[in-house]
Amino acid sequence: MSFEEIYTRYVNAVYRFLKFKLGDEYLVEDVLQETFLAVYQNLHKIAEVNSPKAWILTIARHKLVDQLRKKRLIEVELNERMEVDPGPDHLFIHQLLCHLDETARTILYGLYVEQLTCSELAEILGIPVGTVKSKAHTARSVLQNKLKEESV
Amino acid sequence: MTRQEMHELALAYLQKRLTIEEKAEVFRLIRENADFLQVLSLELTLLCQFEQLKTAAPADLRERVYENITLVVQNPKKILAEQVIHHILKGTMPQIAWAVYQPFQRRIFAYE
């Protein structure tokens, strides 16, 4: 598979993932570029991976963590937040996800939006498959309760 | 079947990832198991909520990022220059100007 094919096939998934995690459009673009640059530089490895999507999203997650570290440093220096795109926080799903921790949010996002398996999510997050499953189960229960409260 | 397995099966059914045999199992559970129907209903609700997050990258962003990567891989010297300038500016620019400059940095190097 050529880089162009990989880019075309996965750019939307990586963009969505970064947008979900970061919100800020400028940061998303930076991390998206760094992610696919790393994919290009490691293109020879793609034949060895079980799931190219999980592999690329793992790279994206690492780049995102690096970027957030840098951003935090800049923010400390500035002592104020840069003007950022507020993102689609008005969506009901974001309000629901506020009740979950970061890992649980990412797990549900992966399951429902990207149709990833628990094994793929375990690879992306660097945690055991059992943890992914139990966190998904707990998160579903929390959301179920919140949905019930909303409907009352 | 545990509740967790029910959730996994219901989600896989809604995402059309099941074999014919597994689908038959889902239909059986729908007929015979009220709990499964509840689980299926919750999965459908969650799936609809998460559907709102299924956005595509804007076309201009997709193209710009692709062009930038192509530039980087075709001309690594330019990238080295960019990194050097980046460090010089970061060290010399007032921090507030730096924050304003950052969003433009990509475009300067992308279209120079």
PDB file of N, CA, C and O in Angstrom, chain A residues 3-4 7 11-12 15-16 20 25-26 29-30 32-33 36-37 40 74 77-78 80 82 91-94 96-97 108-109 111-113 115 133-134 137 140 143-144 147, chain B residues 3-4 7-8 11 15 17 42-43 45-47 49-50 52-58 61-66 68-69 72-73 90 95-96 98-99 102-103 106-107:
ATOM      1  N   PHE A   3       1.931   5.342   0.375  1.00  0.00           N
ATOM      2  CA  PHE A   3       1.633   6.331   1.410  1.00  0.00           C
ATOM      3  C   PHE A   3       0.353   7.090   1.066  1.00  0.00           C
ATOM      4  O   PHE A   3      -0.470   7.350   1.952  1.00  0.00           O
ATOM      5  N   GLU A   4       0.195   7.407  -0.212  1.00  0.00           N
ATOM      6  CA  GLU A   4      -0.991   8.169  -0.632  1.00  0.00           C
ATOM      7  C   GLU A   4      -2.275   7.395  -0.299  1.00  0.00           C
ATOM      8  O   GLU A   4      -3.254   7.970   0.184  1.00  0.00           O
ATOM      9  N   TYR A   7      -2.769   7.445   3.454  1.00  0.00           N
ATOM     10  CA  TYR A   7      -3.213   8.784   3.868  1.00  0.00           C
ATOM     11  C   TYR A   7      -4.697   8.968   3.554  1.00  0.00           C
ATOM     12  O   TYR A   7      -5.475   9.378   4.398  1.00  0.00           O
ATOM     13  N   VAL A  11      -6.831   9.333   6.909  1.00  0.00           N
ATOM     14  CA  VAL A  11      -6.722  10.731   7.355  1.00  0.00           C
ATOM     15  C   VAL A  11      -7.964  11.177   8.146  1.00  0.00           C
ATOM     16  O   VAL A  11      -7.840  11.868   9.169  1.00  0.00           O
ATOM     17  N   ASN A  12      -9.121  10.768   7.701  1.00  0.00           N
ATOM     18  CA  ASN A  12     -10.333  11.197   8.415  1.00  0.00           C
ATOM     19  C   ASN A  12     -10.412  10.595   9.818  1.00  0.00           C
ATOM     20  O   ASN A  12     -10.800  11.276  10.766  1.00  0.00           O
ATOM     21  N   TYR A  15      -7.886  12.443  11.942  1.00  0.00           N
ATOM     22  CA  TYR A  15      -8.390  13.806  12.190  1.00  0.00           C
ATOM     23  C   TYR A  15      -9.478  13.779  13.266  1.00  0.00           C
ATOM     24  O   TYR A  15      -9.445  14.546  14.227  1.00  0.00           O
ATOM     25  N   ARG A  16     -10.449  12.877  13.105  1.00  0.00           N
ATOM     26  CA  ARG A  16     -11.562  12.765  14.073  1.00  0.00           C
ATOM     27  C   ARG A  16     -11.040  12.476  15.477  1.00  0.00           C
ATOM     28  O   ARG A  16     -11.474  13.080  16.452  1.00  0.00           O
ATOM     29  N   PHE A  20     -11.364  14.933  18.568  1.00  0.00           N
ATOM     30  CA  PHE A  20     -12.068  14.462  19.763  1.00  0.00           C
ATOM     31  C   PHE A  20     -11.203  14.675  21.007  1.00  0.00           C
ATOM     32  O   PHE A  20     -11.689  15.098  22.051  1.00  0.00           O
ATOM     33  N   GLU A  25      -8.298  23.278  16.637  1.00  0.00           N
ATOM     34  CA  GLU A  25      -8.058  22.962  15.218  1.00  0.00           C
ATOM     35  C   GLU A  25      -6.588  23.111  14.813  1.00  0.00           C
ATOM     36  O   GLU A  25      -6.067  22.311  14.033  1.00  0.00           O
ATOM     37  N   TYR A  26      -5.904  24.126  15.375  1.00  0.00           N
ATOM     38  CA  TYR A  26      -4.487  24.335  15.034  1.00  0.00           C
ATOM     39  C   TYR A  26      -3.631  23.173  15.528  1.00  0.00           C
ATOM     40  O   TYR A  26      -2.757  22.686  14.818  1.00  0.00           O
ATOM     41  N   GLU A  29      -4.152  20.059  13.425  1.00  0.00           N
ATOM     42  CA  GLU A  29      -3.399  20.075  12.165  1.00  0.00           C
ATOM     43  C   GLU A  29      -1.925  19.721  12.388  1.00  0.00           C
ATOM     44  O   GLU A  29      -1.343  18.934  11.634  1.00  0.00           O
ATOM     45  N   ASP A  30      -1.345  20.299  13.426  1.00  0.00           N
ATOM     46  CA  ASP A  30       0.069  20.003  13.737  1.00  0.00           C
ATOM     47  C   ASP A  30       0.278  18.525  14.009  1.00  0.00           C
ATOM     48  O   ASP A  30       1.197  17.905  13.464  1.00  0.00           O
ATOM     49  N   LEU A  32      -1.705  16.032  13.297  1.00  0.00           N
ATOM     50  CA  LEU A  32      -2.050  15.235  12.116  1.00  0.00           C
ATOM     51  C   LEU A  32      -0.835  15.133  11.185  1.00  0.00           C
ATOM     52  O   LEU A  32      -0.498  14.051  10.690  1.00  0.00           O
ATOM     53  N   GLN A  33      -0.190  16.273  10.985  1.00  0.00           N
ATOM     54  CA  GLN A  33       0.987  16.301  10.115  1.00  0.00           C
ATOM     55  C   GLN A  33       2.125  15.467  10.698  1.00  0.00           C
ATOM     56  O   GLN A  33       2.754  14.674   9.989  1.00  0.00           O
ATOM     57  N   PHE A  36       1.320  11.639  10.320  1.00  0.00           N
ATOM     58  CA  PHE A  36       1.498  11.046   8.990  1.00  0.00           C
ATOM     59  C   PHE A  36       2.948  11.129   8.501  1.00  0.00           C
ATOM     60  O   PHE A  36       3.365  10.308   7.689  1.00  0.00           O
ATOM     61  N   LEU A  37       3.677  12.088   9.027  1.00  0.00           N
ATOM     62  CA  LEU A  37       5.106  12.130   8.711  1.00  0.00           C
ATOM     63  C   LEU A  37       5.786  10.896   9.326  1.00  0.00           C
ATOM     64  O   LEU A  37       6.600  10.235   8.671  1.00  0.00           O
ATOM     65  N   TYR A  40       4.898   7.916   7.323  1.00  0.00           N
ATOM     66  CA  TYR A  40       5.714   7.860   6.098  1.00  0.00           C
ATOM     67  C   TYR A  40       7.111   7.292   6.404  1.00  0.00           C
ATOM     68  O   TYR A  40       7.616   6.442   5.670  1.00  0.00           O
ATOM     69  N   ILE A  74       4.302  26.062  26.886  1.00  0.00           N
ATOM     70  CA  ILE A  74       4.034  27.396  26.335  1.00  0.00           C
ATOM     71  C   ILE A  74       2.996  28.106  27.190  1.00  0.00           C
ATOM     72  O   ILE A  74       3.128  29.272  27.509  1.00  0.00           O
ATOM     73  N   GLU A  77       4.408  29.541  30.258  1.00  0.00           N
ATOM     74  CA  GLU A  77       5.159  30.763  29.975  1.00  0.00           C
ATOM     75  C   GLU A  77       4.214  31.945  29.748  1.00  0.00           C
ATOM     76  O   GLU A  77       4.440  33.040  30.209  1.00  0.00           O
ATOM     77  N   LEU A  78       3.176  31.687  29.022  1.00  0.00           N
ATOM     78  CA  LEU A  78       2.231  32.759  28.708  1.00  0.00           C
ATOM     79  C   LEU A  78       1.335  33.113  29.883  1.00  0.00           C
ATOM     80  O   LEU A  78       0.836  34.228  29.976  1.00  0.00           O
ATOM     81  N   GLU A  80      -1.506  32.228  30.275  1.00  0.00           N
ATOM     82  CA  GLU A  80      -2.882  32.380  29.812  1.00  0.00           C
ATOM     83  C   GLU A  80      -3.107  31.422  28.658  1.00  0.00           C
ATOM     84  O   GLU A  80      -2.167  31.042  27.980  1.00  0.00           O
ATOM     85  N   MET A  82      -4.140  30.164  24.982  1.00  0.00           N
ATOM     86  CA  MET A  82      -4.259  30.704  23.630  1.00  0.00           C
ATOM     87  C   MET A  82      -5.729  30.631  23.224  1.00  0.00           C
ATOM     88  O   MET A  82      -6.470  29.802  23.741  1.00  0.00           O
ATOM     89  N   LEU A  91     -22.526  19.497  21.844  1.00  0.00           N
ATOM     90  CA  LEU A  91     -23.181  18.229  21.549  1.00  0.00           C
ATOM     91  C   LEU A  91     -23.492  17.482  22.832  1.00  0.00           C
ATOM     92  O   LEU A  91     -22.684  17.472  23.760  1.00  0.00           O
ATOM     93  N   PHE A  92     -24.633  16.838  22.853  1.00  0.00           N
ATOM     94  CA  PHE A  92     -25.069  16.098  24.036  1.00  0.00           C
ATOM     95  C   PHE A  92     -24.063  15.016  24.414  1.00  0.00           C
ATOM     96  O   PHE A  92     -23.810  14.766  25.596  1.00  0.00           O
ATOM     97  N   ILE A  93     -23.463  14.414  23.406  1.00  0.00           N
ATOM     98  CA  ILE A  93     -22.510  13.331  23.670  1.00  0.00           C
ATOM     99  C   ILE A  93     -21.323  13.836  24.497  1.00  0.00           C
ATOM    100  O   ILE A  93     -20.817  13.131  25.375  1.00  0.00           O
ATOM    101  N   HIS A  94     -20.895  15.076  24.269  1.00  0.00           N
ATOM    102  CA  HIS A  94     -19.784  15.629  25.052  1.00  0.00           C
ATOM    103  C   HIS A  94     -20.205  15.813  26.509  1.00  0.00           C
ATOM    104  O   HIS A  94     -19.413  15.583  27.418  1.00  0.00           O
ATOM    105  N   LEU A  96     -22.392  14.008  28.017  1.00  0.00           N
ATOM    106  CA  LEU A  96     -22.431  12.651  28.588  1.00  0.00           C
ATOM    107  C   LEU A  96     -21.027  12.173  28.952  1.00  0.00           C
ATOM    108  O   LEU A  96     -20.799  11.626  30.029  1.00  0.00           O
ATOM    109  N   LEU A  97     -20.091  12.411  28.043  1.00  0.00           N
ATOM    110  CA  LEU A  97     -18.728  11.899  28.231  1.00  0.00           C
ATOM    111  C   LEU A  97     -17.974  12.607  29.356  1.00  0.00           C
ATOM    112  O   LEU A  97     -16.981  12.085  29.848  1.00  0.00           O
ATOM    113  N   LEU A 108     -14.748   4.324  24.561  1.00  0.00           N
ATOM    114  CA  LEU A 108     -16.083   4.381  23.942  1.00  0.00           C
ATOM    115  C   LEU A 108     -16.018   5.022  22.560  1.00  0.00           C
ATOM    116  O   LEU A 108     -16.679   4.567  21.621  1.00  0.00           O
ATOM    117  N   TYR A 109     -15.198   6.062  22.436  1.00  0.00           N
ATOM    118  CA  TYR A 109     -15.025   6.700  21.129  1.00  0.00           C
ATOM    119  C   TYR A 109     -14.538   5.664  20.108  1.00  0.00           C
ATOM    120  O   TYR A 109     -15.064   5.565  19.004  1.00  0.00           O
ATOM    121  N   LEU A 111     -14.788   2.396  20.203  1.00  0.00           N
ATOM    122  CA  LEU A 111     -15.786   1.349  19.935  1.00  0.00           C
ATOM    123  C   LEU A 111     -16.922   1.837  19.047  1.00  0.00           C
ATOM    124  O   LEU A 111     -17.305   1.170  18.090  1.00  0.00           O
ATOM    125  N   TYR A 112     -17.450   3.021  19.363  1.00  0.00           N
ATOM    126  CA  TYR A 112     -18.663   3.489  18.667  1.00  0.00           C
ATOM    127  C   TYR A 112     -18.380   4.288  17.397  1.00  0.00           C
ATOM    128  O   TYR A 112     -19.160   4.213  16.455  1.00  0.00           O
ATOM    129  N   VAL A 113     -17.313   5.049  17.397  1.00  0.00           N
ATOM    130  CA  VAL A 113     -17.062   5.891  16.217  1.00  0.00           C
ATOM    131  C   VAL A 113     -16.155   5.178  15.212  1.00  0.00           C
ATOM    132  O   VAL A 113     -16.458   5.123  14.032  1.00  0.00           O
ATOM    133  N   GLN A 115     -15.224   1.943  15.326  1.00  0.00           N
ATOM    134  CA  GLN A 115     -15.496   0.501  15.247  1.00  0.00           C
ATOM    135  C   GLN A 115     -14.233  -0.323  15.504  1.00  0.00           C
ATOM    136  O   GLN A 115     -13.965  -1.318  14.816  1.00  0.00           O
ATOM    137  N   LYS A 133     -12.093  -3.896  28.309  1.00  0.00           N
ATOM    138  CA  LYS A 133     -13.448  -4.456  28.409  1.00  0.00           C
ATOM    139  C   LYS A 133     -14.148  -4.003  29.686  1.00  0.00           C
ATOM    140  O   LYS A 133     -15.323  -3.617  29.654  1.00  0.00           O
ATOM    141  N   SER A 134     -13.430  -4.050  30.797  1.00  0.00           N
ATOM    142  CA  SER A 134     -14.086  -3.673  32.059  1.00  0.00           C
ATOM    143  C   SER A 134     -14.393  -2.181  32.099  1.00  0.00           C
ATOM    144  O   SER A 134     -15.448  -1.762  32.579  1.00  0.00           O
ATOM    145  N   HIS A 137     -17.414  -1.537  29.985  1.00  0.00           N
ATOM    146  CA  HIS A 137     -18.623  -1.987  30.673  1.00  0.00           C
ATOM    147  C   HIS A 137     -19.062  -0.955  31.728  1.00  0.00           C
ATOM    148  O   HIS A 137     -20.236  -0.582  31.802  1.00  0.00           O
ATOM    149  N   ARG A 140     -20.349   2.224  30.047  1.00  0.00           N
ATOM    150  CA  ARG A 140     -21.710   2.053  29.511  1.00  0.00           C
ATOM    151  C   ARG A 140     -22.751   2.212  30.629  1.00  0.00           C
ATOM    152  O   ARG A 140     -23.783   2.836  30.433  1.00  0.00           O
ATOM    153  N   LEU A 143     -23.131   5.852  31.486  1.00  0.00           N
ATOM    154  CA  LEU A 143     -23.896   6.569  30.459  1.00  0.00           C
ATOM    155  C   LEU A 143     -25.375   6.164  30.486  1.00  0.00           C
ATOM    156  O   LEU A 143     -26.254   6.999  30.280  1.00  0.00           O
ATOM    157  N   GLN A 144     -25.613   4.892  30.741  1.00  0.00           N
ATOM    158  CA  GLN A 144     -26.998   4.418  30.822  1.00  0.00           C
ATOM    159  C   GLN A 144     -27.744   5.168  31.935  1.00  0.00           C
ATOM    160  O   GLN A 144     -28.867   5.638  31.736  1.00  0.00           O
ATOM    161  N   LEU A 147     -28.337   8.755  30.901  1.00  0.00           N
ATOM    162  CA  LEU A 147     -29.422   8.842  29.911  1.00  0.00           C
ATOM    163  C   LEU A 147     -30.777   8.696  30.595  1.00  0.00           C
ATOM    164  O   LEU A 147     -31.739   9.391  30.236  1.00  0.00           O
TER     165      LEU A 147
ATOM    166  N   ARG B   3     -23.801  -9.772  30.742  1.00  0.00           N
ATOM    167  CA  ARG B   3     -24.302  -8.487  30.264  1.00  0.00           C
ATOM    168  C   ARG B   3     -23.271  -7.847  29.299  1.00  0.00           C
ATOM    169  O   ARG B   3     -23.639  -7.264  28.285  1.00  0.00           O
ATOM    170  N   GLN B   4     -22.012  -7.986  29.673  1.00  0.00           N
ATOM    171  CA  GLN B   4     -20.937  -7.417  28.850  1.00  0.00           C
ATOM    172  C   GLN B   4     -20.923  -8.050  27.453  1.00  0.00           C
ATOM    173  O   GLN B   4     -20.790  -7.357  26.446  1.00  0.00           O
ATOM    174  N   HIS B   7     -23.701  -6.694  25.385  1.00  0.00           N
ATOM    175  CA  HIS B   7     -23.379  -5.368  24.827  1.00  0.00           C
ATOM    176  C   HIS B   7     -22.497  -5.505  23.589  1.00  0.00           C
ATOM    177  O   HIS B   7     -22.728  -4.838  22.578  1.00  0.00           O
ATOM    178  N   GLU B   8     -21.511  -6.372  23.693  1.00  0.00           N
ATOM    179  CA  GLU B   8     -20.581  -6.552  22.573  1.00  0.00           C
ATOM    180  C   GLU B   8     -21.303  -7.109  21.346  1.00  0.00           C
ATOM    181  O   GLU B   8     -21.080  -6.661  20.223  1.00  0.00           O
ATOM    182  N   LEU B  11     -23.713  -4.394  19.888  1.00  0.00           N
ATOM    183  CA  LEU B  11     -22.967  -3.359  19.145  1.00  0.00           C
ATOM    184  C   LEU B  11     -22.472  -3.908  17.809  1.00  0.00           C
ATOM    185  O   LEU B  11     -22.599  -3.243  16.773  1.00  0.00           O
ATOM    186  N   GLN B  15     -23.397  -2.524  14.134  1.00  0.00           N
ATOM    187  CA  GLN B  15     -22.326  -2.079  13.240  1.00  0.00           C
ATOM    188  C   GLN B  15     -22.121  -3.035  12.061  1.00  0.00           C
ATOM    189  O   GLN B  15     -21.152  -2.916  11.324  1.00  0.00           O
ATOM    190  N   ARG B  17     -21.274  -6.230  11.831  1.00  0.00           N
ATOM    191  CA  ARG B  17     -20.013  -6.970  11.832  1.00  0.00           C
ATOM    192  C   ARG B  17     -20.220  -8.447  12.163  1.00  0.00           C
ATOM    193  O   ARG B  17     -19.285  -9.133  12.518  1.00  0.00           O
ATOM    194  N   LEU B  42     -30.059   0.394  24.330  1.00  0.00           N
ATOM    195  CA  LEU B  42     -29.011   1.295  24.838  1.00  0.00           C
ATOM    196  C   LEU B  42     -27.893   1.461  23.804  1.00  0.00           C
ATOM    197  O   LEU B  42     -27.434   2.583  23.557  1.00  0.00           O
ATOM    198  N   GLU B  43     -27.495   0.361  23.204  1.00  0.00           N
ATOM    199  CA  GLU B  43     -26.424   0.418  22.201  1.00  0.00           C
ATOM    200  C   GLU B  43     -26.822   1.300  21.016  1.00  0.00           C
ATOM    201  O   GLU B  43     -26.008   2.050  20.499  1.00  0.00           O
ATOM    202  N   THR B  45     -28.958   3.800  21.122  1.00  0.00           N
ATOM    203  CA  THR B  45     -28.946   5.191  21.603  1.00  0.00           C
ATOM    204  C   THR B  45     -27.515   5.731  21.607  1.00  0.00           C
ATOM    205  O   THR B  45     -27.259   6.842  21.117  1.00  0.00           O
ATOM    206  N   LEU B  46     -26.597   4.951  22.151  1.00  0.00           N
ATOM    207  CA  LEU B  46     -25.198   5.403  22.229  1.00  0.00           C
ATOM    208  C   LEU B  46     -24.600   5.580  20.834  1.00  0.00           C
ATOM    209  O   LEU B  46     -23.911   6.560  20.563  1.00  0.00           O
ATOM    210  N   LEU B  47     -24.908   4.635  19.974  1.00  0.00           N
ATOM    211  CA  LEU B  47     -24.388   4.688  18.610  1.00  0.00           C
ATOM    212  C   LEU B  47     -24.871   5.966  17.903  1.00  0.00           C
ATOM    213  O   LEU B  47     -24.090   6.634  17.212  1.00  0.00           O
ATOM    214  N   GLN B  49     -25.756   8.750  19.361  1.00  0.00           N
ATOM    215  CA  GLN B  49     -25.085   9.901  19.981  1.00  0.00           C
ATOM    216  C   GLN B  49     -23.662  10.065  19.442  1.00  0.00           C
ATOM    217  O   GLN B  49     -23.239  11.157  19.105  1.00  0.00           O
ATOM    218  N   PHE B  50     -22.949   8.949  19.366  1.00  0.00           N
ATOM    219  CA  PHE B  50     -21.555   9.003  18.891  1.00  0.00           C
ATOM    220  C   PHE B  50     -21.471   9.328  17.405  1.00  0.00           C
ATOM    221  O   PHE B  50     -20.442   9.802  16.934  1.00  0.00           O
ATOM    222  N   GLN B  52     -22.642  11.662  15.905  1.00  0.00           N
ATOM    223  CA  GLN B  52     -22.412  13.103  15.731  1.00  0.00           C
ATOM    224  C   GLN B  52     -20.919  13.439  15.657  1.00  0.00           C
ATOM    225  O   GLN B  52     -20.540  14.508  15.195  1.00  0.00           O
ATOM    226  N   LEU B  53     -20.101  12.536  16.160  1.00  0.00           N
ATOM    227  CA  LEU B  53     -18.649  12.799  16.157  1.00  0.00           C
ATOM    228  C   LEU B  53     -17.970  12.309  14.879  1.00  0.00           C
ATOM    229  O   LEU B  53     -16.774  12.506  14.692  1.00  0.00           O
ATOM    230  N   LYS B  54     -18.748  11.685  14.006  1.00  0.00           N
ATOM    231  CA  LYS B  54     -18.165  11.134  12.770  1.00  0.00           C
ATOM    232  C   LYS B  54     -18.014  12.217  11.714  1.00  0.00           C
ATOM    233  O   LYS B  54     -18.783  12.297  10.771  1.00  0.00           O
ATOM    234  N   THR B  55     -17.011  13.063  11.916  1.00  0.00           N
ATOM    235  CA  THR B  55     -16.793  14.135  10.952  1.00  0.00           C
ATOM    236  C   THR B  55     -15.584  13.800  10.081  1.00  0.00           C
ATOM    237  O   THR B  55     -14.697  13.068  10.505  1.00  0.00           O
ATOM    238  N   ALA B  56     -15.581  14.372   8.906  1.00  0.00           N
ATOM    239  CA  ALA B  56     -14.426  14.179   8.015  1.00  0.00           C
ATOM    240  C   ALA B  56     -13.513  15.393   8.118  1.00  0.00           C
ATOM    241  O   ALA B  56     -13.973  16.493   8.447  1.00  0.00           O
ATOM    242  N   ALA B  57     -12.250  15.207   7.843  1.00  0.00           N
ATOM    243  CA  ALA B  57     -11.311  16.331   7.858  1.00  0.00           C
ATOM    244  C   ALA B  57     -11.664  17.281   6.715  1.00  0.00           C
ATOM    245  O   ALA B  57     -11.981  16.812   5.614  1.00  0.00           O
ATOM    246  N   PRO B  58     -11.606  18.610   6.955  1.00  0.00           N
ATOM    247  CA  PRO B  58     -11.881  19.544   5.858  1.00  0.00           C
ATOM    248  C   PRO B  58     -10.913  19.308   4.693  1.00  0.00           C
ATOM    249  O   PRO B  58      -9.731  19.005   4.930  1.00  0.00           O
ATOM    250  N   LEU B  61      -7.624  21.265   4.651  1.00  0.00           N
ATOM    251  CA  LEU B  61      -6.668  20.781   5.661  1.00  0.00           C
ATOM    252  C   LEU B  61      -5.994  19.493   5.188  1.00  0.00           C
ATOM    253  O   LEU B  61      -4.781  19.331   5.301  1.00  0.00           O
ATOM    254  N   ARG B  62      -6.806  18.591   4.625  1.00  0.00           N
ATOM    255  CA  ARG B  62      -6.270  17.310   4.125  1.00  0.00           C
ATOM    256  C   ARG B  62      -5.175  17.560   3.087  1.00  0.00           C
ATOM    257  O   ARG B  62      -4.105  16.964   3.126  1.00  0.00           O
ATOM    258  N   GLU B  63      -5.501  18.474   2.160  1.00  0.00           N
ATOM    259  CA  GLU B  63      -4.544  18.767   1.079  1.00  0.00           C
ATOM    260  C   GLU B  63      -3.286  19.446   1.618  1.00  0.00           C
ATOM    261  O   GLU B  63      -2.170  19.111   1.220  1.00  0.00           O
ATOM    262  N   ARG B  64      -3.496  20.417   2.516  1.00  0.00           N
ATOM    263  CA  ARG B  64      -2.359  21.171   3.073  1.00  0.00           C
ATOM    264  C   ARG B  64      -1.395  20.234   3.823  1.00  0.00           C
ATOM    265  O   ARG B  64      -0.185  20.295   3.625  1.00  0.00           O
ATOM    266  N   VAL B  65      -1.953  19.373   4.652  1.00  0.00           N
ATOM    267  CA  VAL B  65      -1.110  18.451   5.426  1.00  0.00           C
ATOM    268  C   VAL B  65      -0.365  17.517   4.481  1.00  0.00           C
ATOM    269  O   VAL B  65       0.830  17.279   4.650  1.00  0.00           O
ATOM    270  N   TYR B  66      -1.065  17.029   3.462  1.00  0.00           N
ATOM    271  CA  TYR B  66      -0.419  16.112   2.510  1.00  0.00           C
ATOM    272  C   TYR B  66       0.731  16.814   1.779  1.00  0.00           C
ATOM    273  O   TYR B  66       1.821  16.270   1.632  1.00  0.00           O
ATOM    274  N   ASN B  68       2.419  19.413   2.827  1.00  0.00           N
ATOM    275  CA  ASN B  68       3.516  19.662   3.781  1.00  0.00           C
ATOM    276  C   ASN B  68       4.374  18.426   3.984  1.00  0.00           C
ATOM    277  O   ASN B  68       5.603  18.517   4.028  1.00  0.00           O
ATOM    278  N   ILE B  69       3.732  17.283   4.086  1.00  0.00           N
ATOM    279  CA  ILE B  69       4.487  16.039   4.279  1.00  0.00           C
ATOM    280  C   ILE B  69       5.339  15.753   3.049  1.00  0.00           C
ATOM    281  O   ILE B  69       6.510  15.392   3.156  1.00  0.00           O
ATOM    282  N   VAL B  72       8.292  17.949   3.152  1.00  0.00           N
ATOM    283  CA  VAL B  72       9.256  17.507   4.164  1.00  0.00           C
ATOM    284  C   VAL B  72      10.093  16.351   3.639  1.00  0.00           C
ATOM    285  O   VAL B  72      11.316  16.372   3.747  1.00  0.00           O
ATOM    286  N   VAL B  73       9.432  15.375   3.054  1.00  0.00           N
ATOM    287  CA  VAL B  73      10.172  14.186   2.619  1.00  0.00           C
ATOM    288  C   VAL B  73      11.010  14.445   1.365  1.00  0.00           C
ATOM    289  O   VAL B  73      11.999  13.774   1.137  1.00  0.00           O
ATOM    290  N   LYS B  90      11.744  31.401  18.636  1.00  0.00           N
ATOM    291  CA  LYS B  90      11.176  31.072  19.948  1.00  0.00           C
ATOM    292  C   LYS B  90      12.003  31.723  21.066  1.00  0.00           C
ATOM    293  O   LYS B  90      11.458  32.154  22.087  1.00  0.00           O
ATOM    294  N   GLN B  95       6.912  36.338  24.091  1.00  0.00           N
ATOM    295  CA  GLN B  95       6.043  35.166  24.154  1.00  0.00           C
ATOM    296  C   GLN B  95       4.653  35.399  23.563  1.00  0.00           C
ATOM    297  O   GLN B  95       4.089  34.528  22.924  1.00  0.00           O
ATOM    298  N   ILE B  96       4.135  36.572  23.755  1.00  0.00           N
ATOM    299  CA  ILE B  96       2.775  36.820  23.247  1.00  0.00           C
ATOM    300  C   ILE B  96       2.788  36.849  21.720  1.00  0.00           C
ATOM    301  O   ILE B  96       1.887  36.346  21.055  1.00  0.00           O
ATOM    302  N   TRP B  98       4.884  35.228  19.950  1.00  0.00           N
ATOM    303  CA  TRP B  98       5.127  33.826  19.574  1.00  0.00           C
ATOM    304  C   TRP B  98       3.811  33.077  19.405  1.00  0.00           C
ATOM    305  O   TRP B  98       3.609  32.333  18.443  1.00  0.00           O
ATOM    306  N   ALA B  99       2.888  33.312  20.336  1.00  0.00           N
ATOM    307  CA  ALA B  99       1.588  32.635  20.271  1.00  0.00           C
ATOM    308  C   ALA B  99       0.811  33.054  19.025  1.00  0.00           C
ATOM    309  O   ALA B  99       0.115  32.255  18.415  1.00  0.00           O
ATOM    310  N   GLN B 102       2.652  31.413  15.768  1.00  0.00           N
ATOM    311  CA  GLN B 102       2.553  29.956  15.561  1.00  0.00           C
ATOM    312  C   GLN B 102       1.545  29.508  14.501  1.00  0.00           C
ATOM    313  O   GLN B 102       1.877  28.708  13.633  1.00  0.00           O
ATOM    314  N   PRO B 103       0.292  30.016  14.551  1.00  0.00           N
ATOM    315  CA  PRO B 103      -0.665  29.557  13.534  1.00  0.00           C
ATOM    316  C   PRO B 103      -0.245  29.862  12.108  1.00  0.00           C
ATOM    317  O   PRO B 103      -0.620  29.167  11.183  1.00  0.00           O
ATOM    318  N   ARG B 106       3.053  27.416   9.866  1.00  0.00           N
ATOM    319  CA  ARG B 106       2.844  26.321   8.922  1.00  0.00           C
ATOM    320  C   ARG B 106       2.653  26.838   7.502  1.00  0.00           C
ATOM    321  O   ARG B 106       3.206  26.335   6.549  1.00  0.00           O
ATOM    322  N   ARG B 107       1.829  27.877   7.389  1.00  0.00           N
ATOM    323  CA  ARG B 107       1.495  28.394   6.062  1.00  0.00           C
ATOM    324  C   ARG B 107       2.714  29.010   5.388  1.00  0.00           C
ATOM    325  O   ARG B 107       2.922  28.872   4.197  1.00  0.00           O
TER     326      ARG B 107
END
